[in-house]
XYZ file of C-alpha atoms in Angstrom:
694
model
C 0.000 0.000 0.000
C 1.335 3.403 -1.004
C 0.612 6.402 1.221
C 1.087 10.130 0.903
C 3.782 10.237 3.549
C 7.247 11.588 2.871
C 10.714 11.016 4.189
C 10.508 14.387 5.914
C 9.472 14.085 9.575
C 6.012 15.031 10.789
C 5.804 17.728 13.467
C 5.299 16.957 17.115
C 1.564 16.365 16.980
C 0.873 17.348 20.574
C 3.010 20.466 20.369
C 1.288 21.494 17.168
C -2.149 21.060 18.715
C -3.194 18.507 16.119
C -4.320 15.608 18.303
C -7.136 13.866 16.464
C -6.675 16.023 13.382
C -6.829 13.969 10.135
C -4.056 16.102 8.635
C -1.618 15.414 11.462
C -0.262 12.251 9.892
C -0.191 10.619 6.478
C -3.480 8.913 5.669
C -3.437 5.137 5.959
C -6.041 4.767 3.232
C -4.975 3.328 -0.146
C -2.578 5.667 -1.973
C -2.838 8.092 0.936
C -6.356 9.153 -0.025
C -7.407 11.955 2.345
C -9.815 10.633 4.962
C -12.734 12.759 3.807
C -15.125 10.944 6.129
C -13.121 12.230 9.099
C -12.290 15.741 7.858
C -14.327 18.561 9.408
C -14.104 22.341 8.882
C -12.708 22.751 12.390
C -9.650 20.684 11.381
C -8.570 23.048 8.623
C -7.252 26.200 10.272
C -5.269 24.307 12.964
C -3.673 22.178 10.247
C -2.842 25.253 8.171
C -1.338 27.041 11.169
C 0.751 24.000 12.143
C 1.893 23.522 8.566
C 2.786 27.190 8.125
C 4.786 27.135 11.356
C 6.614 24.019 10.216
C 7.350 25.538 6.810
C 8.688 28.709 8.419
C 11.013 26.615 10.561
C 12.233 24.813 7.448
C 12.909 28.126 5.705
C 14.774 29.420 8.748
C 17.057 26.371 8.652
C 17.682 26.863 4.950
C 18.509 30.528 5.425
C 20.915 29.848 8.298
C 22.771 26.944 6.641
C 26.487 27.483 6.028
C 27.450 24.268 4.230
C 28.330 24.131 0.543
C 25.063 24.187 -1.415
C 23.937 20.945 -3.056
C 20.632 19.843 -4.514
C 20.022 17.735 -1.401
C 20.748 20.590 1.006
C 19.059 23.465 -0.865
C 16.287 22.220 -3.140
C 15.318 18.850 -1.679
C 13.968 20.428 1.525
C 11.755 22.644 -0.639
C 10.582 19.577 -2.558
C 9.520 17.944 0.721
C 8.173 21.047 2.435
C 5.877 20.756 5.425
C 4.070 17.385 5.379
C 1.032 18.870 7.132
C 0.824 21.815 4.762
C 1.279 19.513 1.796
C -1.696 17.445 2.965
C -4.142 20.182 3.954
C -3.600 22.692 1.129
C -4.827 20.700 -1.907
C -7.692 19.188 0.080
C -8.894 22.553 1.350
C -8.873 24.325 -2.007
C -10.523 21.317 -3.616
C -13.307 21.478 -1.016
C -13.737 25.236 -1.505
C -14.128 24.769 -5.264
C -16.427 21.738 -5.071
C -18.465 22.465 -1.954
C -17.745 26.037 -0.917
C -19.966 26.487 2.097
C -20.027 29.843 3.885
C -17.842 28.342 6.607
C -15.187 27.253 4.123
C -15.307 30.595 2.324
C -14.611 32.395 5.588
C -11.617 30.124 6.195
C -10.388 30.903 2.679
C -10.543 34.639 3.380
C -8.514 34.129 6.531
C -5.864 31.736 5.262
C -5.202 33.078 1.727
C -3.180 36.115 2.941
C -1.165 33.893 5.284
C -0.255 31.547 2.443
C 0.753 34.527 0.305
C 2.965 35.775 3.120
C 4.519 32.314 3.418
C 5.341 32.307 -0.298
C 6.954 35.711 0.090
C 8.906 34.463 3.108
C 10.574 32.000 0.752
C 11.054 33.979 -2.447
C 11.953 37.305 -0.826
C 14.557 35.848 1.557
C 17.920 37.053 0.268
C 19.817 34.372 2.181
C 17.864 31.492 0.621
C 18.193 33.029 -2.830
C 21.952 33.408 -2.287
C 22.170 29.643 -1.726
C 20.059 28.910 -4.811
C 22.223 31.295 -6.815
C 25.431 29.699 -5.500
C 24.141 26.237 -6.399
C 23.361 27.444 -9.918
C 26.907 28.760 -10.327
C 28.339 25.515 -8.966
C 26.258 23.527 -11.435
C 27.402 25.738 -14.312
C 31.105 25.376 -13.513
C 30.818 21.630 -12.874
C 31.537 21.769 -9.136
C 28.180 20.097 -8.450
C 26.886 17.303 -10.668
C 23.131 17.241 -11.247
C 20.786 14.947 -13.129
C 18.935 16.506 -16.086
C 15.770 16.716 -13.973
C 17.612 18.344 -11.078
C 19.281 20.842 -13.410
C 15.908 21.772 -14.904
C 14.397 22.220 -11.430
C 17.323 24.407 -10.417
C 16.894 26.639 -13.473
C 13.143 26.922 -12.892
C 13.612 27.634 -9.191
C 16.235 30.296 -9.826
C 14.004 31.972 -12.423
C 11.018 31.827 -10.079
C 12.988 33.558 -7.307
C 14.044 36.319 -9.694
C 10.537 36.823 -11.071
C 9.142 36.977 -7.545
C 11.490 39.681 -6.383
C 14.575 37.997 -4.946
C 16.882 40.653 -6.443
C 14.962 43.609 -5.007
C 16.424 45.693 -2.213
C 14.849 45.723 1.239
C 12.415 48.510 0.376
C 11.431 46.767 -2.853
C 10.847 43.448 -1.110
C 8.674 45.144 1.491
C 6.643 46.904 -1.204
C 6.230 43.688 -3.186
C 5.069 41.734 -0.123
C 2.433 44.407 0.544
C 1.272 44.277 -3.080
C 1.063 40.487 -2.995
C -1.173 40.678 0.071
C -3.517 43.138 -1.632
C -3.649 41.015 -4.769
C -4.364 37.839 -2.802
C -7.214 39.412 -0.869
C -8.760 40.940 -3.998
C -8.496 37.682 -5.951
C -10.183 35.746 -3.157
C -12.974 38.319 -3.012
C -13.411 38.106 -6.803
C -13.573 34.297 -6.765
C -16.147 34.190 -4.017
C -18.269 36.905 -5.641
C -18.262 35.066 -8.999
C -19.623 31.942 -7.336
C -22.376 33.876 -5.567
C -23.265 35.815 -8.720
C -23.534 32.573 -10.687
C -25.996 31.119 -8.213
C -28.003 34.360 -7.980
C -28.303 34.639 -11.769
C -30.327 31.414 -12.156
C -33.586 32.110 -14.025
C -36.871 30.943 -12.450
C -39.636 29.746 -14.773
C -43.214 29.350 -13.559
C -45.085 28.302 -16.710
C -44.220 24.941 -18.248
C -45.096 26.293 -21.686
C -42.042 28.553 -21.410
C -39.842 25.440 -21.403
C -40.864 24.501 -24.949
C -37.918 22.998 -26.789
C -36.342 21.409 -23.730
C -36.321 17.631 -23.653
C -37.522 15.551 -20.711
C -34.058 15.326 -19.158
C -33.540 19.092 -19.330
C -36.952 19.788 -17.813
C -36.278 17.277 -15.085
C -32.944 18.924 -14.287
C -34.625 22.337 -14.095
C -37.307 20.969 -11.770
C -34.648 19.363 -9.569
C -32.702 22.637 -9.433
C -35.835 24.497 -8.343
C -36.583 21.911 -5.672
C -32.990 22.102 -4.396
C -33.392 25.888 -4.144
C -36.749 25.584 -2.355
C -38.677 27.094 -5.269
C -41.824 26.151 -7.142
C -41.659 25.445 -10.863
C -38.348 25.279 -12.670
C -34.955 26.921 -12.321
C -32.568 27.432 -15.248
C -29.136 27.316 -13.644
C -26.106 28.896 -15.288
C -22.667 27.673 -16.197
C -19.634 29.947 -16.049
C -19.303 30.891 -19.777
C -21.463 33.571 -21.396
C -23.442 31.333 -23.765
C -25.624 28.932 -21.791
C -26.321 25.468 -23.297
C -30.110 25.851 -22.942
C -30.064 28.781 -25.387
C -29.739 26.159 -28.103
C -33.087 24.572 -27.231
C -35.446 27.151 -25.715
C -38.138 28.082 -28.245
C -39.560 30.978 -26.235
C -37.553 33.990 -27.386
C -38.415 35.992 -24.275
C -37.065 33.236 -22.018
C -33.930 33.027 -24.152
C -33.447 36.757 -23.679
C -33.918 36.460 -19.904
C -31.359 33.641 -19.712
C -28.840 35.427 -21.935
C -29.133 38.720 -20.079
C -28.853 36.961 -16.723
C -25.624 35.412 -17.956
C -23.988 38.386 -19.651
C -24.970 40.961 -17.023
C -23.671 38.968 -14.054
C -21.516 40.657 -11.487
C -21.606 43.725 -9.277
C -18.592 43.948 -6.984
C -16.511 42.002 -9.516
C -16.620 44.893 -11.992
C -14.876 47.073 -9.417
C -12.472 44.368 -8.281
C -11.211 43.524 -11.783
C -9.563 46.897 -12.567
C -8.176 47.020 -9.052
C -6.562 43.601 -9.482
C -5.193 44.567 -12.898
C -3.747 47.793 -11.496
C -2.101 46.024 -8.570
C -0.557 43.481 -10.932
C 0.729 46.287 -13.160
C 2.400 47.926 -10.155
C 3.945 44.577 -9.251
C 5.340 44.172 -12.768
C 6.811 47.690 -12.701
C 8.474 46.987 -9.367
C 10.078 43.874 -10.885
C 11.344 45.785 -13.908
C 8.779 44.738 -16.521
C 6.828 46.921 -18.905
C 3.529 45.422 -17.778
C 2.110 42.337 -16.129
C 1.721 40.457 -19.424
C 5.484 40.719 -19.988
C 6.106 39.424 -16.467
C 3.591 36.612 -16.869
C 5.049 35.146 -20.070
C 8.677 35.378 -18.947
C 8.636 31.799 -17.608
C 6.246 30.374 -20.208
C 7.013 28.891 -23.604
C 5.810 32.077 -25.337
C 8.595 33.972 -23.483
C 7.734 37.401 -24.978
C 4.445 39.301 -25.481
C 5.113 39.658 -29.200
C 4.791 35.882 -29.667
C 1.282 35.926 -28.175
C 0.232 38.955 -30.182
C 1.524 37.420 -33.406
C -0.706 34.390 -32.825
C -3.691 36.664 -32.202
C -2.914 38.614 -35.368
C -2.890 35.467 -37.499
C -6.284 34.374 -36.208
C -8.497 37.424 -35.643
C -9.117 38.490 -39.254
C -9.991 35.019 -40.616
C -12.096 34.267 -37.517
C -14.154 37.452 -37.921
C -14.674 36.654 -41.590
C -15.899 33.176 -40.623
C -18.293 34.506 -38.010
C -19.747 36.995 -40.483
C -20.487 34.187 -42.938
C -22.202 32.297 -40.141
C -24.190 35.405 -39.178
C -25.545 35.797 -42.697
C -26.764 32.187 -42.798
C -28.230 32.352 -39.286
C -30.019 35.629 -40.045
C -31.657 34.106 -43.124
C -32.883 31.175 -41.048
C -34.174 33.414 -38.248
C -36.051 35.541 -40.787
C -38.040 32.449 -41.747
C -39.482 32.566 -38.205
C -40.227 36.264 -38.445
C -37.112 37.434 -36.584
C -36.198 40.548 -38.540
C -33.318 41.625 -36.332
C -31.042 38.908 -34.951
C -30.171 39.301 -31.260
C -27.367 37.644 -29.270
C -29.839 35.303 -27.548
C -30.956 34.052 -30.967
C -27.542 32.931 -32.190
C -27.218 29.541 -30.484
C -30.855 28.668 -31.183
C -30.710 29.377 -34.916
C -27.159 28.082 -35.332
C -28.545 24.781 -34.090
C -31.439 24.977 -36.568
C -29.009 25.586 -39.435
C -26.929 22.658 -38.288
C -30.004 20.438 -38.292
C -31.258 21.593 -41.681
C -28.041 22.124 -43.630
C -26.059 19.246 -42.145
C -28.858 17.023 -40.798
C -27.289 17.158 -37.320
C -29.702 17.443 -34.410
C -27.858 17.718 -31.112
C -31.006 16.577 -29.313
C -30.921 13.451 -31.453
C -27.441 12.697 -30.080
C -28.165 13.244 -26.398
C -29.981 9.927 -25.674
C -26.804 8.127 -26.753
C -24.707 9.906 -24.139
C -25.524 8.641 -20.644
C -23.056 10.115 -18.166
C -21.986 6.858 -16.494
C -21.526 5.076 -19.788
C -19.599 7.977 -21.343
C -17.242 7.911 -18.374
C -16.661 4.193 -17.892
C -17.225 2.807 -21.402
C -15.886 5.882 -23.175
C -13.314 7.943 -21.294
C -11.895 5.003 -19.321
C -12.126 2.635 -22.278
C -10.161 5.046 -24.476
C -7.441 5.283 -21.822
C -7.297 1.496 -21.879
C -7.064 1.326 -25.654
C -4.395 4.021 -25.929
C -2.374 3.544 -22.731
C -3.372 0.130 -21.383
C -5.001 1.466 -18.197
C -7.719 -0.314 -16.195
C -10.194 1.267 -13.755
C -11.911 -0.316 -10.759
C -14.660 1.450 -8.834
C -13.759 1.629 -5.116
C -17.088 1.695 -3.292
C -15.147 1.276 -0.040
C -13.436 4.663 -0.399
C -15.212 7.933 0.365
C -14.702 10.994 -1.830
C -15.116 14.622 -0.792
C -18.872 14.661 -1.535
C -21.617 12.010 -1.767
C -22.083 12.822 -5.471
C -18.416 12.020 -6.209
C -16.934 8.546 -6.710
C -13.480 6.954 -6.530
C -11.761 4.590 -8.987
C -8.430 2.812 -8.641
C -6.235 2.995 -11.734
C -3.976 0.120 -12.793
C -1.312 0.057 -15.471
C -1.169 -2.551 -18.246
C 1.082 -4.773 -16.098
C -1.390 -4.679 -13.208
C 0.595 -2.242 -11.079
C -1.507 0.279 -9.183
C -0.929 3.785 -10.538
C -3.173 5.874 -8.307
C -6.746 7.016 -7.747
C -9.206 8.986 -9.853
C -12.157 10.899 -8.371
C -15.038 12.032 -10.565
C -17.486 14.743 -9.438
C -19.813 15.680 -12.292
C -23.080 17.229 -11.041
C -23.692 20.916 -10.449
C -24.714 22.207 -7.021
C -25.079 25.578 -5.396
C -21.820 25.378 -3.457
C -19.691 24.361 -6.455
C -17.662 26.740 -8.588
C -18.808 26.883 -12.212
C -16.872 25.309 -15.062
C -14.820 22.132 -15.321
C -11.355 21.411 -13.976
C -8.808 18.854 -12.775
C -7.110 18.854 -9.377
C -4.216 16.826 -7.948
C -4.645 15.835 -4.317
C -1.395 13.850 -4.381
C 1.483 13.895 -6.847
C 3.512 11.090 -8.357
C 7.046 11.328 -6.962
C 9.817 8.771 -6.520
C 11.483 11.090 -4.003
C 8.374 11.205 -1.830
C 7.272 7.638 -2.532
C 3.810 8.896 -3.466
C 1.334 8.019 -6.193
C -1.135 10.405 -7.826
C -4.674 11.102 -6.714
C -6.414 13.209 -9.354
C -9.930 14.587 -9.670
C -12.178 15.773 -12.480
C -14.972 18.193 -11.636
C -17.800 19.392 -13.892
C -21.210 21.054 -13.627
C -23.655 18.739 -15.393
C -27.332 19.190 -14.565
C -28.509 16.552 -12.102
C -31.563 14.553 -13.232
C -34.551 13.662 -11.086
C -34.187 10.649 -8.814
C -34.171 7.412 -10.799
C -33.624 9.036 -14.187
C -30.396 8.714 -16.195
C -28.065 11.679 -16.471
C -27.640 12.573 -20.140
C -24.862 14.811 -21.400
C -24.483 16.910 -24.515
C -21.848 16.384 -27.186
C -19.959 19.405 -25.833
C -20.015 17.872 -22.362
C -18.730 14.576 -23.768
C -15.786 16.440 -25.235
C -15.234 18.245 -21.931
C -15.150 14.908 -20.108
C -12.444 13.648 -22.446
C -10.630 16.994 -22.146
C -10.531 17.048 -18.353
C -9.488 13.417 -18.284
C -6.540 14.395 -20.468
C -5.385 16.505 -17.516
C -5.986 13.513 -15.255
C -3.811 11.342 -17.491
C -1.067 13.948 -17.287
C -1.132 13.480 -13.516
C -1.647 9.709 -13.456
C 1.092 8.880 -15.961
C 3.718 11.234 -14.557
C 7.010 9.429 -13.892
C 9.405 11.854 -12.206
C 11.640 11.993 -9.176
C 10.578 15.305 -7.668
C 7.034 16.467 -6.880
C 7.603 20.036 -8.057
C 7.731 18.818 -11.676
C 5.080 16.091 -11.473
C 2.057 15.897 -13.746
C 0.647 19.220 -14.861
C 3.537 21.260 -13.370
C 4.438 22.629 -16.806
C 4.434 26.235 -18.052
C 0.928 27.678 -17.896
C 0.651 28.175 -21.644
C 1.085 24.469 -22.424
C -0.810 22.916 -19.513
C -3.864 22.446 -21.763
C -1.899 20.623 -24.457
C -2.285 16.990 -23.233
C -5.937 17.516 -22.302
C -6.726 18.888 -25.740
C -5.051 15.901 -27.388
C -7.258 13.532 -25.396
C -10.366 15.036 -27.031
C -9.404 13.276 -30.259
C -10.703 9.946 -28.924
C -14.234 11.170 -28.100
C -15.776 10.288 -31.472
C -13.038 7.968 -32.691
C -14.271 4.854 -34.558
C -13.658 1.858 -32.348
C -14.145 3.948 -29.210
C -17.381 5.880 -29.716
C -19.376 2.708 -30.476
C -18.302 1.307 -27.132
C -20.122 3.947 -25.103
C -22.573 5.817 -27.363
C -25.627 3.602 -26.889
C -29.225 4.708 -26.682
C -30.275 5.062 -23.070
C -33.546 3.160 -23.625
C -32.882 0.683 -26.445
C -29.148 0.084 -26.054
C -28.755 0.694 -29.791
C -25.301 1.860 -30.862
C -25.224 5.414 -32.226
C -25.851 5.189 -35.990
C -22.627 5.673 -37.996
C -24.419 8.010 -40.392
C -25.296 10.316 -37.492
C -21.619 10.544 -36.534
C -20.706 11.115 -40.166
C -23.100 14.055 -40.245
C -21.504 15.429 -37.083
C -18.095 15.158 -38.733
C -19.326 16.844 -41.920
C -20.596 19.752 -39.814
C -17.410 20.038 -37.782
C -16.481 23.478 -39.133
C -19.977 24.907 -38.679
C -19.847 27.193 -35.670
C -16.054 27.447 -35.602
C -16.300 31.133 -36.492
C -18.406 31.837 -33.406
C -16.375 29.538 -31.146
C -13.090 31.097 -32.219
C -14.288 34.697 -31.952
C -15.867 34.278 -28.502
C -12.659 32.608 -27.301
C -10.334 35.180 -28.876
C -12.444 38.014 -27.466
C -11.939 36.623 -23.952
C -8.237 35.904 -24.544
C -7.576 39.398 -25.891
C -9.627 40.933 -23.087
C -7.525 39.111 -20.505
C -4.380 40.170 -22.351
C -5.338 43.841 -22.631
C -6.245 44.069 -18.950
C -2.646 43.033 -18.260
C -0.979 45.366 -20.755
C -2.029 48.485 -18.861
C 0.770 50.442 -17.221
C 1.205 50.997 -13.512
C 0.065 54.607 -13.890
C -3.215 53.711 -15.628
C -6.463 53.794 -13.684
C -9.500 52.260 -15.377
C -12.524 54.142 -14.060
C -15.145 52.430 -16.239
C -14.342 48.720 -16.744
C -17.295 48.152 -19.083
C -16.118 50.960 -21.347
C -12.560 49.619 -21.191
C -13.818 46.178 -22.209
C -15.735 47.574 -25.190
C -12.815 49.752 -26.288
C -10.275 46.927 -26.200
C -12.479 44.608 -28.246
C -13.007 47.383 -30.785
C -9.280 48.118 -31.063
C -8.493 44.425 -31.459
C -11.028 44.031 -34.263
C -13.145 41.643 -32.199
C -16.181 43.808 -31.415
C -19.251 42.028 -32.737
C -22.807 42.951 -31.725
C -23.892 39.300 -31.612
C -20.801 37.603 -30.172
C -19.822 38.402 -26.597
C -16.535 37.213 -25.078
C -16.690 33.700 -23.684
C -16.108 35.372 -20.313
C -16.756 39.041 -19.661
C -14.679 40.982 -17.148
C -17.253 40.648 -14.373
C -17.124 36.835 -14.339
C -13.705 36.119 -15.817
C -12.650 33.754 -13.042
C -9.737 32.375 -15.055
C -7.937 35.697 -15.210
C -8.884 37.536 -12.025
C -8.712 34.633 -9.589
C -8.102 31.355 -11.393
C -4.403 31.337 -12.251
C -4.686 32.361 -15.921
C -3.754 36.033 -15.512
C -2.416 37.176 -18.901
C -2.664 33.506 -19.761
C -6.049 32.779 -21.285
C -4.257 32.819 -24.651
C -2.837 29.485 -23.465
C -5.763 27.453 -24.806
C -5.029 28.652 -28.340
C -1.264 28.468 -27.878
C -1.475 24.912 -26.524
C -3.932 23.903 -29.240
C -1.158 24.430 -31.766
C 0.800 21.644 -30.017
C -2.399 19.602 -29.745
C -3.293 19.847 -33.444
C 0.257 18.989 -34.423
C 0.227 15.977 -32.075
C -3.132 14.764 -33.392
C -1.612 14.933 -36.877
C 1.260 12.790 -35.535
C -1.170 10.192 -34.156
C -2.974 10.075 -37.500
C 0.335 9.625 -39.329
C 1.318 6.773 -37.018
C -1.975 4.934 -37.354
C -2.056 5.449 -41.124
C 1.404 3.867 -41.288
C 0.119 0.784 -39.468
C 1.583 1.529 -36.057
C -0.630 -0.138 -33.389
C -2.633 2.306 -31.276
C -1.050 1.111 -28.031
C 2.429 1.571 -29.474
C 1.611 5.118 -30.539
C 0.025 5.802 -27.162
C 3.069 4.522 -25.309
C 5.304 6.790 -27.395
C 3.185 9.848 -26.520
C 3.123 8.748 -22.900
C 6.914 8.392 -22.708
C 7.701 11.482 -24.767
C 5.200 13.914 -23.225
C 2.930 12.703 -20.409
C 5.472 10.862 -18.258
C 7.866 13.813 -18.259
C 5.526 16.218 -16.474
C 7.543 19.405 -16.095
C 10.892 17.679 -15.604
C 12.224 18.878 -18.951
C 11.854 21.968 -21.099
C 8.615 21.374 -23.032
C 9.912 22.800 -26.300
C 12.923 20.487 -26.151
C 10.763 17.524 -25.157
C 8.335 18.175 -27.988
C 11.154 18.517 -30.497
C 12.566 15.165 -29.355
C 9.127 13.531 -29.512
C 8.006 14.960 -32.850
C 11.374 15.232 -34.545
C 10.757 18.934 -35.196
C 9.098 22.001 -33.695
C 5.312 22.301 -33.769
C 3.642 23.585 -36.923
C 0.794 26.083 -36.407
C -0.812 25.255 -39.751
C -2.645 22.256 -38.298
C -4.390 24.525 -35.776
C -5.373 27.053 -38.433
C -6.716 24.306 -40.695
C -8.709 22.750 -37.844
C -10.454 26.040 -37.106
C -11.017 26.941 -40.737
C -8.564 29.836 -40.535
C -6.224 28.733 -43.307
């Protein structure tokens, strides 16, 4: 049995005040799974405080050390860190995201500034940086021998210290620490407000006739949501992006308008917090010697310089706007047939779906009965991982996840060896953050002797009791996408935890997850899971062929709404430290206009007031990453197709991708790793062709 313990000693439990606290010692459950059944809110702050104290003591020892710096004496202690802090931190933030009760949100407000201060205590300590710097010089002159992974970690660590202010003078370090505290508090406030706004924006419906166009499963989900909220009738809950899935189906134009406006007009306090956060980040960048925060943000990513990001935008915006205009003309003609003389934003998804049905004979509602959630997951997502990588999954009913709606599976490799655990949590609820994401509760590390525990979280509408949960085609793709992140964590094979799994530069973290989407409708895989929920009939091949033939329909809209959000994020982080944005809505409109992305019918995928990714979710000046990473993805999909066309067995191709990309985590420079895997650098043309931009 593998646990989440480490070779670093635990603190004195009694002295730390952690008697009976589940975070005091390594869990004895399989793979060190956190004992969620025993964890209570009252355990969290004591564990954080004990872990922070232990980490501070570790940093004090590092700072005071006088021996010659080696990897073992300087960086290995940072790899281990505080065992208590390493256990409580991922669990707490996972709970906040998945089940953020008021009690947990209050704890988040209290602990976030303390964790920011702890990070500053490391990266702003001149004595610790001096030892890191000395080790780097010793490695360069050959005095200290390092493995390739250790050398890469040293370079990344040294760069991280510099980018976080290690070379500032005392006054600069003090100013930066104060800024970091302000940013942390504002980001936490933004995140919590977004979640509350999302819940508050749900649209109540009192007349069943207003639900015309929704199928039985969608109506059932709306009724369940209303019941959960203590309301009569139906409740149309929202997802995080601007365009809500139900806009595709609702026939009542007035209800569509209500739902669209509720989505796009979300946010009150967030509209004031966003410019404040952007301004604070700009001041931070100036203090560190950068032109703006975007320049600071990309310095340790594969893009490296702002011009690389802007060049990619420039190649895509013009063709994407031309595509969306062609789509608008066709959609407007179809809407006019129903007497809609002037197309509105809430009409787009509805009539785009009608065009897809009539021009391409693709009815998304026709597909839905073939996509039962459980079957998509176990006979689709898991089955594909078995076909490509040889993995097997066993449901562990004996292990408790973080919420009753979540479930645990054990993952085994092709040789039967246990790899780790996977937790799936798919249904929406009022305490859950919107969107879909992957989290690592434990990392794969030979140094620590730990195996991965990874989670996938989504917000799929929960059906009424006893009815099957059906998912849309977009949700199927999202399930495969998020599991691509999970595979990145599960298949990681590295020595040190700091480079395990998804610990890669932010602008390529989406690359493996995007590649995994290629298996969703793959012949030989789709037939295994896409079976009618009532008859068991396999999805008709001609229906999938029609879906494939319509694959470029809607790409104009999808690309423009994405680029609008990516450019919006980017422009918020290109403001100077002396700029004060008084009217964030006007700023948003102006930047889209300047970029050539202002369209009266296509809003950004996320507007400023609910752009969680950029103002609190870790993608600051980084939402471009999805497009940037998709260039690697499209090139890799082309590689897979070349291999299979040449007769290479699927498992052999999968093992090559696993060894060349997934297993490496962040232990090697991604550009070098990709060049070694592919035999050349990525080619952007595959991305442009995929999106109809070339």
